[in-house]
CSV table of C-alpha atoms and ligand atoms in Angstrom, one decimal:
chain,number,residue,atom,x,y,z
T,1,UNK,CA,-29.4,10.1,-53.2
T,2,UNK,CA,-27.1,13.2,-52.1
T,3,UNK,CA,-24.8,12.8,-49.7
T,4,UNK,CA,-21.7,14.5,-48.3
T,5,UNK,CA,-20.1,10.8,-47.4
T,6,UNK,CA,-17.8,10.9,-50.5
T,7,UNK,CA,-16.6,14.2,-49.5
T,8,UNK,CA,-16.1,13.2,-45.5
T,9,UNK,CA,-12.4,11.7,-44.8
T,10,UNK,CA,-11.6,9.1,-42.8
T,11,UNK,CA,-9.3,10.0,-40.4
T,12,UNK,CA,-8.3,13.5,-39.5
T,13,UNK,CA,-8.6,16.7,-37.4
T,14,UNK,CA,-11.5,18.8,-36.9
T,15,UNK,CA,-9.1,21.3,-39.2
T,16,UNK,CA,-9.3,18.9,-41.9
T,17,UNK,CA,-13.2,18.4,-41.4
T,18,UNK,CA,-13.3,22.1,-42.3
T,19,UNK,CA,-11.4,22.1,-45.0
T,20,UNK,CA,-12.7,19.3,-47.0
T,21,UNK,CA,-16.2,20.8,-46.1
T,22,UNK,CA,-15.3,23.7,-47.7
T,23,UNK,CA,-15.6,21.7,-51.1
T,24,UNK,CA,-18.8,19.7,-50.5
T,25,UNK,CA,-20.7,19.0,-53.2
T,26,UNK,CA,-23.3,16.7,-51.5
T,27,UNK,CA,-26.6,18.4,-51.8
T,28,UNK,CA,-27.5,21.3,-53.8
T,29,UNK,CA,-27.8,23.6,-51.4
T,30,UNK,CA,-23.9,24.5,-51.7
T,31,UNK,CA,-24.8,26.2,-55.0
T,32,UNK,CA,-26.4,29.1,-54.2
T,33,UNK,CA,-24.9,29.6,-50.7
T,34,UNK,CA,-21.8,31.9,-49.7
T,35,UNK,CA,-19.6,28.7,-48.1
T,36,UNK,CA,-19.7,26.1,-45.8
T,37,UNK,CA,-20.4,26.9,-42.3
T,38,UNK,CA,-18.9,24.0,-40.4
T,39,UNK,CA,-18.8,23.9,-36.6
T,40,UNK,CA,-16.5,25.8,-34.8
T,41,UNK,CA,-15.8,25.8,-30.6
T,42,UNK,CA,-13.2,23.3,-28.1
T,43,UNK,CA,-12.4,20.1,-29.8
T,44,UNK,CA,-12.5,18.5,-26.6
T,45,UNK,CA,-15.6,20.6,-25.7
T,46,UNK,CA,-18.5,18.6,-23.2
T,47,UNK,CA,-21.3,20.0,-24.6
T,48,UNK,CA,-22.3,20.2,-28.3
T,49,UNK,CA,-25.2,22.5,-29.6
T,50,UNK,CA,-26.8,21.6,-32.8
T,51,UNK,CA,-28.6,23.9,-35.0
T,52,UNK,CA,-30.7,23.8,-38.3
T,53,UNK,CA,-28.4,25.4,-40.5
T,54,UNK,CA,-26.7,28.5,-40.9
T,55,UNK,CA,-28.5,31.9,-41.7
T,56,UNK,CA,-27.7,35.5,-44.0
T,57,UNK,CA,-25.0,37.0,-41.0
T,58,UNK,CA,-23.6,33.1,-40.6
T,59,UNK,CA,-23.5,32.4,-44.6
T,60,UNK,CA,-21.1,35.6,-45.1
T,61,UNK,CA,-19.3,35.3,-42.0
T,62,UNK,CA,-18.7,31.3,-42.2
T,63,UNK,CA,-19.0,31.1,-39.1
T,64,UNK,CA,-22.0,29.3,-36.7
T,65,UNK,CA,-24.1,31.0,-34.6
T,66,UNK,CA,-22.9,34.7,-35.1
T,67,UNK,CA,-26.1,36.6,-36.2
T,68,UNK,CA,-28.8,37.3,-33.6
T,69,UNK,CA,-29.6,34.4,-32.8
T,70,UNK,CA,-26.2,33.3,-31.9
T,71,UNK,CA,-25.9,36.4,-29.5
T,72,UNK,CA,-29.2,35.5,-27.9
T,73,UNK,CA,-27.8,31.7,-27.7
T,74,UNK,CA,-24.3,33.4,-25.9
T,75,UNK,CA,-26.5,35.0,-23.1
T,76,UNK,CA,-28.6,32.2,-22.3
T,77,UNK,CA,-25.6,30.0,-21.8
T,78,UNK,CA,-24.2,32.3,-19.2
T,79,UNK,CA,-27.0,32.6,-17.6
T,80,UNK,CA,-27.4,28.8,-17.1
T,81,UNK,CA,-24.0,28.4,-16.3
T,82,UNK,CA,-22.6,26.7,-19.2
T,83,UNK,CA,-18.9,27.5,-20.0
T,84,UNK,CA,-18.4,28.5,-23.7
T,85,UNK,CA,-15.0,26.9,-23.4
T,86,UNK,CA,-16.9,23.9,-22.6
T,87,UNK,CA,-18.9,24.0,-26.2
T,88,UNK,CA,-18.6,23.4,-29.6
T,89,UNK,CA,-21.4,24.6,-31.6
T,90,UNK,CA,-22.3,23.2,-34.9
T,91,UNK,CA,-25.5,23.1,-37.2
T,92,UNK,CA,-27.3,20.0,-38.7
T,93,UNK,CA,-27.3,21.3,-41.8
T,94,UNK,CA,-23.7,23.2,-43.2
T,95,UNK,CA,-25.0,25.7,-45.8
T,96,UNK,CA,-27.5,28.4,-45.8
T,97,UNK,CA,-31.0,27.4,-47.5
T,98,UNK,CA,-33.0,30.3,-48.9
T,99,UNK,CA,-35.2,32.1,-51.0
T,100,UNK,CA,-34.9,35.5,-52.5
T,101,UNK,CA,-37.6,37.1,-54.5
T,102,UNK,CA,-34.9,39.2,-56.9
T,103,UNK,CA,-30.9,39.6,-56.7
T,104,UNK,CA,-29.9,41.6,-54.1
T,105,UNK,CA,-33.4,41.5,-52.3
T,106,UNK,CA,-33.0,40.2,-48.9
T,107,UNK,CA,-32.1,36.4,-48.9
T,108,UNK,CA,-35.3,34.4,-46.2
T,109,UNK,CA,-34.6,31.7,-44.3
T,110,UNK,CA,-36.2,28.4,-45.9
T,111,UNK,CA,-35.7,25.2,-43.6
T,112,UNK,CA,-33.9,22.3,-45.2
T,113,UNK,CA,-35.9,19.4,-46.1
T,114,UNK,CA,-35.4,15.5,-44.5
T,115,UNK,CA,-33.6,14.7,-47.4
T,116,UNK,CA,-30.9,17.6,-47.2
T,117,UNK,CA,-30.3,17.1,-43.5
T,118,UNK,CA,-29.5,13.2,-44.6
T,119,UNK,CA,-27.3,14.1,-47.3
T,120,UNK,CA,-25.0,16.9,-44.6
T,121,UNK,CA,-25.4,13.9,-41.9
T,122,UNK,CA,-22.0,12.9,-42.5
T,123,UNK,CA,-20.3,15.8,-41.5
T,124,UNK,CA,-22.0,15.7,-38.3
T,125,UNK,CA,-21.2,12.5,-37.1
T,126,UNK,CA,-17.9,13.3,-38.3
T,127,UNK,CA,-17.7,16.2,-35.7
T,128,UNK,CA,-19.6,13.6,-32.9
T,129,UNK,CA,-16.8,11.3,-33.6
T,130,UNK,CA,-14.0,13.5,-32.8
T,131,UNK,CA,-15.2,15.9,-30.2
T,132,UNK,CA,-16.9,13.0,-28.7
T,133,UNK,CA,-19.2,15.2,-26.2
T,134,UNK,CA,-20.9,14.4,-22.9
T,135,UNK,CA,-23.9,15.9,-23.8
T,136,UNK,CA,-26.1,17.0,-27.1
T,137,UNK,CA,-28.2,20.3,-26.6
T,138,UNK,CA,-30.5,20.1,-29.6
T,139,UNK,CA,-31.9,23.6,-31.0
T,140,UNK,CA,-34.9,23.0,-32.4
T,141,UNK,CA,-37.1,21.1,-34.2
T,142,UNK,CA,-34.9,20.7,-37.5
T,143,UNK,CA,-31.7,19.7,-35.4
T,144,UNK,CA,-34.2,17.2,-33.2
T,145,UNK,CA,-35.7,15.8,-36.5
T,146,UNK,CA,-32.2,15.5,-38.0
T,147,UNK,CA,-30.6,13.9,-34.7
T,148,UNK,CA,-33.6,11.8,-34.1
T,149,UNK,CA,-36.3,10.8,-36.5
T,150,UNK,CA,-38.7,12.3,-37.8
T,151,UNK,CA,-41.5,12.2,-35.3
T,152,UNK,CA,-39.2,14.4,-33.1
T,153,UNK,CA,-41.6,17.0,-31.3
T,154,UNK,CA,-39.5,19.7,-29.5
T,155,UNK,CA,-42.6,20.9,-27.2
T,156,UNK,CA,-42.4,17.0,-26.0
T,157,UNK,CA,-39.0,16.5,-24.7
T,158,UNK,CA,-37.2,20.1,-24.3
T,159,UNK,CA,-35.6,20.5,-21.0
T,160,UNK,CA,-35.6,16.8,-20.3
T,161,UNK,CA,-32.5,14.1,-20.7
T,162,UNK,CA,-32.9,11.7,-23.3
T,163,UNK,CA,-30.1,8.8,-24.0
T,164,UNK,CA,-30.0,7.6,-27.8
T,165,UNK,CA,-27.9,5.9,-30.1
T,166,UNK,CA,-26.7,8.7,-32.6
T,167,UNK,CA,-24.5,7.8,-35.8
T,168,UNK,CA,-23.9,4.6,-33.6
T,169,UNK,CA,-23.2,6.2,-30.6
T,170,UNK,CA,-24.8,6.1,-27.3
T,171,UNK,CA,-25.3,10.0,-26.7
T,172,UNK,CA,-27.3,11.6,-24.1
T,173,UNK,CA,-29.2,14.6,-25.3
T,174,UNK,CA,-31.0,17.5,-24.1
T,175,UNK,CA,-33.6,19.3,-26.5
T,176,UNK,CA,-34.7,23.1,-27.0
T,177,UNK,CA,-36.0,25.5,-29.0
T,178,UNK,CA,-34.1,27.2,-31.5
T,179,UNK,CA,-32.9,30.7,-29.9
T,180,UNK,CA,-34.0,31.8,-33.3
T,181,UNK,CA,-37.2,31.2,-32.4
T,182,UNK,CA,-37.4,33.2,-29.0
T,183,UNK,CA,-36.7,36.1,-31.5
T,184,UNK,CA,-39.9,35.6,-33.3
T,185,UNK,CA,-41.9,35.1,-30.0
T,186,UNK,CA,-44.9,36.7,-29.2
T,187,UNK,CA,-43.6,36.9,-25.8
T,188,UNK,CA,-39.9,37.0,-26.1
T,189,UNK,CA,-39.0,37.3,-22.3
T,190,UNK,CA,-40.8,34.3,-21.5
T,191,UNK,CA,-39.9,32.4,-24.6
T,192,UNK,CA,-35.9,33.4,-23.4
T,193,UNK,CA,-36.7,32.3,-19.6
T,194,UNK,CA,-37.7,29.2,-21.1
T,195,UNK,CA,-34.9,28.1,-22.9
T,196,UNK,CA,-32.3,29.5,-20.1
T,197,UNK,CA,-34.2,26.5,-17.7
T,198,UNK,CA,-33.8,24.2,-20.8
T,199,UNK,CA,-30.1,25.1,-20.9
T,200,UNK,CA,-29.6,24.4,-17.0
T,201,UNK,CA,-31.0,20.9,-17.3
T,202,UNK,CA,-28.2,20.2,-19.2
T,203,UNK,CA,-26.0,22.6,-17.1
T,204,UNK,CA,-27.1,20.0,-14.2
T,205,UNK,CA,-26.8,17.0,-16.2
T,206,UNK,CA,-22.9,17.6,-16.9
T,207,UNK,CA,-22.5,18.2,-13.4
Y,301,LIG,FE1,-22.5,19.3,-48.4
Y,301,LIG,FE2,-24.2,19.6,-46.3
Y,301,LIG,FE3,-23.5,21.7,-47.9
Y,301,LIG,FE4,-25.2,19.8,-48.8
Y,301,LIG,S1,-25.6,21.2,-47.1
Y,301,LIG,S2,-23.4,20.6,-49.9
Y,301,LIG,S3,-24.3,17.9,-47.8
Y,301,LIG,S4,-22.1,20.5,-46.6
């Protein structure tokens, strides 16, 4: 089965997470990508955000949660009143999954399948273990699926405050969409008025 786990060490810094991420070979989805995008934000952050996976601006950047999405994701959290100092933001998934009809051609989003999210597991718990956060916001279906099972439904829980045991951890979480995903809304003023009330349940929740 792949997994990152052989690539994951023991003990260490966030820094050294990163670094040795930069040479995973766990899944093949490392192959066709730029780099690894590994999480980035306070190591002693109260709030972690978990994504899907990293997309085209992300990939070349190496960085989380800098393409549009990320920008949309930056407002909302002001406007809900969650500090950026208090976040580290991280994706279930560490390299960019796509599809591209010819070379050059613009590279489309494909999501990861259950099996690559288990593989880059790993790394995640990795970053749970060491930032140890109050609270999980989950963004989106894949992150909710990845986090907590497979029969995660996003339109079920979002905006609520779920306690679970994550990579052997009791976490509480709070679920969303993916700010991607108020991009490709029909109506994207409501879709974004809908995840700023998600964001300040968890705003609330931290107290
Ligand atoms: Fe490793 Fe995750 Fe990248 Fe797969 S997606 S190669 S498990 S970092």
């Amino acid at each position: 089965a792949y997994t990152a786990k052989p690539f994951v060490p023991d003990h260490g810094t966030l820094d050294d997470l990163r670094r040795a991420a930069a040479g995973c070979r766990g899944c093949p989805l490392h192959r066709p990508a730029t780099q690894t995008v590994f999480g980035t934000g306070n190591t002693h952050a109260r709030v972690m955000l978990v994504g899907e996976q990293p997309g085209d601006q992300e990939d070349r950047q190496g960085k989380p949660f800098v393409g549009p999405a990320g920008k949309l994701l930056d407002r909302a959290l002001a406007e809900a009143g969650v500090d950026p100092a208090d976040t580290y933001v991280t994706n279930a998934v560490k390299h960019f999954k796509f599809t591209q009809a010819e070379p050059r051609k613009r590279r489309i989003h494909k999501s990861p399948s259950l099996r690559e999210m288990t593989a880059c597991g790993p790394w995640l718990a990795a970053e749970l273990a060491l930032v140890e956060p109050e609270l999980i916001v989950v963004l989106g279906a894949t992150a909710g699926k990845a986090l907590l099972g497979s029969s995660f439904r996003v339109g079920q829980v979002r905006g609520t405050v779920l306690e679970e045991e994550i990579h052997g951890r009791p976490e509480r979480l709070v679920p969303t969409v993916h700010p991607s995903s108020v991009l490709r809304a029909d109506d994207r003023e409501q879709a974004y008025q809908g995840l700023v009330a998600d964001l300040k349940v968890a705003a609330r929740a931290l107290g």
